[in-house]
XYZ file of N, CA, C and O in Angstrom:
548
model
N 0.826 -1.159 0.000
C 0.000 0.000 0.000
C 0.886 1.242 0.000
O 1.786 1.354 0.832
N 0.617 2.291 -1.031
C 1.251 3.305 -0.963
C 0.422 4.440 -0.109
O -0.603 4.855 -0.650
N 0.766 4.973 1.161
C -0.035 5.827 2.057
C 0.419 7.639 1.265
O 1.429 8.125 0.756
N -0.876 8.089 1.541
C -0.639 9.278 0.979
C -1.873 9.945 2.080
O -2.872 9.326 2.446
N -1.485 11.436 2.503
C -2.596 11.964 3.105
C -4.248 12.026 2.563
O -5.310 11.923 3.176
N -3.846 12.295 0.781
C -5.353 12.195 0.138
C -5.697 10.738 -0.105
O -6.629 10.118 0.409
N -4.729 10.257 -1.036
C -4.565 9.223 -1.795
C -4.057 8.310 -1.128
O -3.039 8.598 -0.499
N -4.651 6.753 -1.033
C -4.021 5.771 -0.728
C -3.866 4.450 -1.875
O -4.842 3.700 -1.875
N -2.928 4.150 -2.688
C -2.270 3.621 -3.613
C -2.509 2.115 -3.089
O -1.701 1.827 -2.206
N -3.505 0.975 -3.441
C -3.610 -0.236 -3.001
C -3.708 -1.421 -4.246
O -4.352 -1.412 -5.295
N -2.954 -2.249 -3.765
C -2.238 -3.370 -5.203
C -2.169 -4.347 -4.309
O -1.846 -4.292 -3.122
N -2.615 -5.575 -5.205
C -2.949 -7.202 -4.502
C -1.554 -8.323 -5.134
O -1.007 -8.177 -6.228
N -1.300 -9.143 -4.361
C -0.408 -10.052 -5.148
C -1.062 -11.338 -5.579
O -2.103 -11.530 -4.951
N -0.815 -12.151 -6.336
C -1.318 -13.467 -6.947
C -1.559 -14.732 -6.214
O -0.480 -14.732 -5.622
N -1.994 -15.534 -5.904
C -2.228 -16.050 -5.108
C -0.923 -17.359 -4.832
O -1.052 -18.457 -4.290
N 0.424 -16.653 -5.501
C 1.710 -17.764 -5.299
C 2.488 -16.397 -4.881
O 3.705 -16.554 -4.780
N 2.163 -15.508 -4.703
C 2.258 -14.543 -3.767
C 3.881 -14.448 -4.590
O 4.897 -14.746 -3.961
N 3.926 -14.084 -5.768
C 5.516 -13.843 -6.836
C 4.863 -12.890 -7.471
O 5.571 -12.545 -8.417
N 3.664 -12.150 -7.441
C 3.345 -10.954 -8.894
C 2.746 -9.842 -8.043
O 1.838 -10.222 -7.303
N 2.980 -8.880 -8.003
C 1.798 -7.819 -7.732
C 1.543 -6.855 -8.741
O 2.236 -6.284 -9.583
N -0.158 -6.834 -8.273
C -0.661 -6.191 -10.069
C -1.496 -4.878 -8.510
O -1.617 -5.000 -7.291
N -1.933 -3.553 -9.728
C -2.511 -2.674 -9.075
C -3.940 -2.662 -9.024
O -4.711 -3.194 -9.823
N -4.282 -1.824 -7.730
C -5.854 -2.833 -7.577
C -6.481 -1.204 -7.505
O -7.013 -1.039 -8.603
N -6.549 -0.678 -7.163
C -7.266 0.861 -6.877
C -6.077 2.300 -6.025
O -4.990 2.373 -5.451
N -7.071 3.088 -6.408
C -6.867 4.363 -4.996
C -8.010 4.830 -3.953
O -9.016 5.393 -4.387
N -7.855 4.608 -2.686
C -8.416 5.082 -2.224
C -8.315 6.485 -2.006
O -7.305 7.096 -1.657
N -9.867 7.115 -2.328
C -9.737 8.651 -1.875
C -10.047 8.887 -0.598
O -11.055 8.391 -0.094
N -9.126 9.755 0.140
C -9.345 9.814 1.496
C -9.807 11.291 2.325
O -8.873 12.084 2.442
N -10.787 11.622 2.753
C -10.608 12.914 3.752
C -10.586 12.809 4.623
O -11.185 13.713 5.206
N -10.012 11.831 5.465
C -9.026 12.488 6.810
C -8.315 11.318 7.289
O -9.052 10.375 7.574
N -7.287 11.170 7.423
C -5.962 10.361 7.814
C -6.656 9.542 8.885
O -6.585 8.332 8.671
N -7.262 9.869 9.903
C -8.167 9.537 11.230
C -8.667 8.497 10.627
O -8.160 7.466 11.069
N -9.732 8.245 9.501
C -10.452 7.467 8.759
C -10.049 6.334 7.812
O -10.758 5.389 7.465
N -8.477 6.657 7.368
C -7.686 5.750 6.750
C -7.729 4.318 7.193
O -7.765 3.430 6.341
N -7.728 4.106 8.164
C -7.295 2.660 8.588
C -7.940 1.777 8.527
O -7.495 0.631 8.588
N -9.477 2.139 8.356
C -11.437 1.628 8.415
C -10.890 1.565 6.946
O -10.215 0.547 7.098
N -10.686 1.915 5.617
C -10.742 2.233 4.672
C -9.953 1.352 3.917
O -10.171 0.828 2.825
N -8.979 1.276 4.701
C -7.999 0.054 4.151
C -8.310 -1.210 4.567
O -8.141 -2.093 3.726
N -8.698 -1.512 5.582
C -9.367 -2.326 6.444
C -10.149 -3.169 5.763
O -10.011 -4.392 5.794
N -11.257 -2.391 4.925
C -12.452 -2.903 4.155
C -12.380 -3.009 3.095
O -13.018 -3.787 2.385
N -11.378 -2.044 2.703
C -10.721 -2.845 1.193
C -9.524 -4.040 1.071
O -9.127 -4.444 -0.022
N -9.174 -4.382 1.954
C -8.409 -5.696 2.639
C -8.973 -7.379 2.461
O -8.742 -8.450 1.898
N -10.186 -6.433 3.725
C -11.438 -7.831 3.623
C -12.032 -7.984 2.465
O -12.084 -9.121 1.997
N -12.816 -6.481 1.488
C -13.404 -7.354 -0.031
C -11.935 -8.028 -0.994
O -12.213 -8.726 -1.968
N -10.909 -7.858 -0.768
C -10.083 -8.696 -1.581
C -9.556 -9.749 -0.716
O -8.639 -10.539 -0.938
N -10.183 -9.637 0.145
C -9.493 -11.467 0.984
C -8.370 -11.650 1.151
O -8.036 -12.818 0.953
N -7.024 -10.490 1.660
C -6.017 -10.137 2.228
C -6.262 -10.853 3.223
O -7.245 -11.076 3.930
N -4.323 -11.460 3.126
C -3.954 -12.014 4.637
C -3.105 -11.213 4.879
O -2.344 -11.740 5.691
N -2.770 -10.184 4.634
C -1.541 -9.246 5.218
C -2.053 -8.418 4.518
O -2.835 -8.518 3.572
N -1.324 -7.096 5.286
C -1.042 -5.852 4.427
C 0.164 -5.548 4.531
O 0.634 -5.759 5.649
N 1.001 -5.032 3.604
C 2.334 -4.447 3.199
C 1.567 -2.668 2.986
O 0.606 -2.225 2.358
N 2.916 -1.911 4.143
C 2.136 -0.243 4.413
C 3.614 0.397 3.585
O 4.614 0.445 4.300
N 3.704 0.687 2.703
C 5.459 1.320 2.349
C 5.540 2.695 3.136
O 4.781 3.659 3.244
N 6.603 2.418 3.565
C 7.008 3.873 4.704
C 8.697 4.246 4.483
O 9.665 3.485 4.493
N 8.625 5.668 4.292
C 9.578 6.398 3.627
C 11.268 6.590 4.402
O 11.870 7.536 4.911
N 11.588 5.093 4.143
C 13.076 5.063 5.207
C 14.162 5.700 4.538
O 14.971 6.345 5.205
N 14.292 5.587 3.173
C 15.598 6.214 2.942
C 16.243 7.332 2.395
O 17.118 7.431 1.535
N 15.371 8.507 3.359
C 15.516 9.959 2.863
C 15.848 10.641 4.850
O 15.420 10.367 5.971
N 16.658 11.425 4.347
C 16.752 12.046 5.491
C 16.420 12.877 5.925
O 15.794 13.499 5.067
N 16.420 13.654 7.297
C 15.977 14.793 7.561
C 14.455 14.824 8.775
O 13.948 13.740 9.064
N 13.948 15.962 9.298
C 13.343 15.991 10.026
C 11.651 15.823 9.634
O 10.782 15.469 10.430
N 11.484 16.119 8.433
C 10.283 16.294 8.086
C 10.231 14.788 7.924
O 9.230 14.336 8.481
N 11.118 13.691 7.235
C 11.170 12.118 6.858
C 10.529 11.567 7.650
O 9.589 10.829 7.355
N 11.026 11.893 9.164
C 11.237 10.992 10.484
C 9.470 11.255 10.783
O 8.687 10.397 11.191
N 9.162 12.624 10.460
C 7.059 12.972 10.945
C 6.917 11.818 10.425
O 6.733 10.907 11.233
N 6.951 11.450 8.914
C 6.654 10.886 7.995
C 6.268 9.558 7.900
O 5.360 8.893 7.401
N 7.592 9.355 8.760
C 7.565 7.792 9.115
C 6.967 7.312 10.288
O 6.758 6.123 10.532
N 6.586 8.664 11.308
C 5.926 8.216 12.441
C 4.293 8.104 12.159
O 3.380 7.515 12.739
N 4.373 8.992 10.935
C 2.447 9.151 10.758
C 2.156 7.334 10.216
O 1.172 6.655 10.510
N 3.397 6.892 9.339
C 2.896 5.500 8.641
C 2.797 4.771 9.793
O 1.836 4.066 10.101
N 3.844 4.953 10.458
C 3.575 3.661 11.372
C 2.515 3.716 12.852
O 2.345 2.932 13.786
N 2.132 4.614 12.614
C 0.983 4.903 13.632
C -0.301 4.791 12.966
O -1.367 4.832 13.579
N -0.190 4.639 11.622
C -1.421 4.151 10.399
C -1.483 2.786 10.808
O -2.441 2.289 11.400
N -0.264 2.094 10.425
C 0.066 0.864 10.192
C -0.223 0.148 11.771
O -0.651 -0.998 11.629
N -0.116 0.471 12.922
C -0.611 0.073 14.441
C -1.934 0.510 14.298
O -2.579 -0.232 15.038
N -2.617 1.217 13.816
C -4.006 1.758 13.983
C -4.892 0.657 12.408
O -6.117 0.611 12.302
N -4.157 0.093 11.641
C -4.962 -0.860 10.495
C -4.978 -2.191 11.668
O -6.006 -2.664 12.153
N -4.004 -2.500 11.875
C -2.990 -3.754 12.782
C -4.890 -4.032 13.790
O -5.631 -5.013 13.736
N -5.035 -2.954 14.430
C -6.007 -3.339 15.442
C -7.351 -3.373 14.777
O -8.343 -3.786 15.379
N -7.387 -2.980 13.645
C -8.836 -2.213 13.257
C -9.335 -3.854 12.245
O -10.443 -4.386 12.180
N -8.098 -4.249 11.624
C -7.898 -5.302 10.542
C -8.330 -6.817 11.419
O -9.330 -7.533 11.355
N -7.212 -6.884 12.142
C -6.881 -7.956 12.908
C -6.031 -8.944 11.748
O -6.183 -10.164 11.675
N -5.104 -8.131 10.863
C -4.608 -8.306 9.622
C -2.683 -8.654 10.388
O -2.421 -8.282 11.532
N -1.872 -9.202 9.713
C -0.295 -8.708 9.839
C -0.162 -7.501 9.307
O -0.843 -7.179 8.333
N 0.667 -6.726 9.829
C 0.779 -5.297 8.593
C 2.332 -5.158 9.010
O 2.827 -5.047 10.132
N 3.008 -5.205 7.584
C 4.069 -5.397 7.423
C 4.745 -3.560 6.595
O 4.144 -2.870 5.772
N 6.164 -3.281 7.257
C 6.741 -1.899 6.596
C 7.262 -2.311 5.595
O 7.679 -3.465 5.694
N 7.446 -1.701 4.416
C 8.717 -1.745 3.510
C 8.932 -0.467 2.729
O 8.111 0.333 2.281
N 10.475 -0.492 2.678
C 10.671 1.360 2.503
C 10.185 1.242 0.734
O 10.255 0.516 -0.258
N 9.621 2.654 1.284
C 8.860 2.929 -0.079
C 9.713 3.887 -1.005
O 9.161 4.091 -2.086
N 11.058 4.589 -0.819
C 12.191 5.016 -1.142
C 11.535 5.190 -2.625
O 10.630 4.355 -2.633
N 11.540 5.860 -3.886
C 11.719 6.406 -4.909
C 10.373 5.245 -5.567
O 10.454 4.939 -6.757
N 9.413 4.772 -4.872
C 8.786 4.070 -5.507
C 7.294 4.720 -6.424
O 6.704 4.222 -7.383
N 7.034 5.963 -5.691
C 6.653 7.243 -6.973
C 7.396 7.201 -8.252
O 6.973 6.878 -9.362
N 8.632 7.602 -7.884
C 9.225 8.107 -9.318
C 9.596 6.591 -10.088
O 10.295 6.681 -11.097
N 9.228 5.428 -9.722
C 9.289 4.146 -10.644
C 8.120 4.078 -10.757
O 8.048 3.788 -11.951
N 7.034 4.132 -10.378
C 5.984 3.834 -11.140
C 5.286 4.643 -12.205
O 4.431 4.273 -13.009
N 6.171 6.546 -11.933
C 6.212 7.482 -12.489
C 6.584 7.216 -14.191
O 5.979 7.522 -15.218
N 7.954 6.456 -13.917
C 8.976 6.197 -15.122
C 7.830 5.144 -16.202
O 7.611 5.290 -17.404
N 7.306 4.182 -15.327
C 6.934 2.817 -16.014
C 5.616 3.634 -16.735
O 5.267 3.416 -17.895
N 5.058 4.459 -15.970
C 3.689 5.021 -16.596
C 4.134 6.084 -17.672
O 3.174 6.593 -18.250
N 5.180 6.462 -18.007
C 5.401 7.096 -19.460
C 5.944 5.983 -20.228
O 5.627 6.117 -21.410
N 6.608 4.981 -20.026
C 7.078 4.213 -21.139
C 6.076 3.054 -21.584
O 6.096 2.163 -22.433
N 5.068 3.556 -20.469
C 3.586 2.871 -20.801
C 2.498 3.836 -21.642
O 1.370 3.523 -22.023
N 3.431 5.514 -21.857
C 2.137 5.988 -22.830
C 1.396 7.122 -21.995
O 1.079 8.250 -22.373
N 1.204 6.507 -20.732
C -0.188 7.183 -20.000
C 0.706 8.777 -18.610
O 1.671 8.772 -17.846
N 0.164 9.316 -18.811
C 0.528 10.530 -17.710
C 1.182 9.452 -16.220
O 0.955 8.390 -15.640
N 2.334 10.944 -16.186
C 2.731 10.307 -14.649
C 2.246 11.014 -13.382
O 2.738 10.987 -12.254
N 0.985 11.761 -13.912
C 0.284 12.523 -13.162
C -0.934 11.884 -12.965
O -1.731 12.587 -12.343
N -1.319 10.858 -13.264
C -2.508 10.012 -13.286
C -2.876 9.782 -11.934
O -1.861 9.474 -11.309
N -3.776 9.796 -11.286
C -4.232 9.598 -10.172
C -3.707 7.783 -9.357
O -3.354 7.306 -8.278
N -4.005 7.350 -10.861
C -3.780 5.578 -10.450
C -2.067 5.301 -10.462
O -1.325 4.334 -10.636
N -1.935 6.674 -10.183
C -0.257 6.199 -9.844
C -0.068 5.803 -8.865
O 0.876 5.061 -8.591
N -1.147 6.303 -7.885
C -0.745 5.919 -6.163
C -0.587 3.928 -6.550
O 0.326 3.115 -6.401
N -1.882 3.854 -7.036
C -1.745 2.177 -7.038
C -0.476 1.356 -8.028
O 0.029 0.248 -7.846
N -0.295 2.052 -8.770
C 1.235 1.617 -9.530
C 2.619 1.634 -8.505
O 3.544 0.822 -8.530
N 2.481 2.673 -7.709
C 3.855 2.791 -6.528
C 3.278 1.729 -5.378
O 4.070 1.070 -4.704
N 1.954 1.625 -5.223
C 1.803 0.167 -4.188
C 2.023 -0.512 -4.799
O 2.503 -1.435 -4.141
N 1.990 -0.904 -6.461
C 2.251 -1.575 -7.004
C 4.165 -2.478 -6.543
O 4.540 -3.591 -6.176
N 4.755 -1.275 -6.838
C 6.247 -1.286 -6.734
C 6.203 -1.954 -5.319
O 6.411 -3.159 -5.172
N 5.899 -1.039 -4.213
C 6.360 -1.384 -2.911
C 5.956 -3.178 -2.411
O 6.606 -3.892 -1.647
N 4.547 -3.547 -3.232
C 4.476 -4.382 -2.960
C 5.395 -5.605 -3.646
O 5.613 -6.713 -3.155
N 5.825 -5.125 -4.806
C 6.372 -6.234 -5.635
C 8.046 -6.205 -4.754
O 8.675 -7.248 -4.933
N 8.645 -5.317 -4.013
C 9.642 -5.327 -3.367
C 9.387 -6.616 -2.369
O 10.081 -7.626 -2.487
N 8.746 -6.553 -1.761
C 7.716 -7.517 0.055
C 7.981 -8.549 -0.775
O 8.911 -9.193 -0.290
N 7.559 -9.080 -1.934
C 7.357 -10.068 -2.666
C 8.750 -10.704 -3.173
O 8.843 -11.929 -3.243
N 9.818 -9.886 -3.520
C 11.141 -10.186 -4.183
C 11.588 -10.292 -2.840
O 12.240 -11.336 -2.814
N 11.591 -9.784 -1.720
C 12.925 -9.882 -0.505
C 13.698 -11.024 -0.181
O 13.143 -12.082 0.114
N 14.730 -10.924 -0.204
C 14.955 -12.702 0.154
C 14.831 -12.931 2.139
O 15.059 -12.289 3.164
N 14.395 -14.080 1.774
C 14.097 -14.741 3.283
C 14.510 -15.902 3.307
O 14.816 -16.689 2.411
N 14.499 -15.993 4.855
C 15.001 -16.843 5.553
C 14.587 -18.272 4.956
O 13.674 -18.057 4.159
N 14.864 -19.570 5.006
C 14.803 -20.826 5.075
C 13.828 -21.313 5.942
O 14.183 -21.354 7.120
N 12.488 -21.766 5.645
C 11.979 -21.964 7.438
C 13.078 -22.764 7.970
O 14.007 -23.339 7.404
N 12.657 -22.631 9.516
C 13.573 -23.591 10.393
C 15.205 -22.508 10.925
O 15.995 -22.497 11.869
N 15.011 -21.823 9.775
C 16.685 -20.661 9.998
C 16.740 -19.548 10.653
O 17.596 -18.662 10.630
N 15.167 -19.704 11.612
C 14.918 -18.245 12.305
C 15.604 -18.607 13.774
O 15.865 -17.763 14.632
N 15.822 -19.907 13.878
C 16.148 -20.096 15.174
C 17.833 -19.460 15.707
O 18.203 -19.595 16.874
């Protein structure tokens, strides 16, 4: 999920959980209300997790608000869901879904960009390499 104060950018993965395709934007008026919103668009797609992308690799003071508003989203879906809700830095994942939507033709001003950058963030969650079961010990 790409979090945005208006816009929330939401993209589903395949059910071998290797593809993520883009699923909508939610329009939002007021951050307070976000979490009900994601919540219920979670449950009509039959989510077992949510992936929240939160902005780790930029610096500075305004970053750090930034990252406290996601993850106080992301504890406030967590209770509302009864979902996993998982971070992953969402680092330049605008300006890639930005890039892919001109060499696709269509404006990188398009509204359904939010869901093209959840797109990205989610297809990151999806590529990470992990552990071996049994190798957490």
């Amino acid at each position: 999920m790409d979090f945005g104060l208006r816009r929330l950018g939401i993209a589903l993965s395949d059910e071998d959980a290797s593809l993520a395709r883009p699923l909508r934007v939610l329009e939002i008026t007021s951050v307070r209300h976000a979490p009900e919103a994601v919540a219920a668009a979670a449950k009509d797609a039959d989510a077992g997790s949510v992936v929240v992308g939160v902005p780790l690799g930029l610096e500075g003071e305004e970053r750090r608000q930034e990252v406290r508003r996601v993850e106080r989203f992301a504890r406030a879906l967590r209770k509302c869901s009864g979902l996993e809700v998982f971070l992953m830095d969402e680092s330049m994942s605008t300006r890639e879904a930005g890039e892919r939507a001109r060499e696709a033709g269509r404006a990188d001003q398009d509204p359904s960009l939010h869901a093209h950058a959840a797109t990205v963030i989610l297809q990151r969650w999806l590529d990470r390499p992990r552990k071996p079961r049994g190798a957490e010990r």
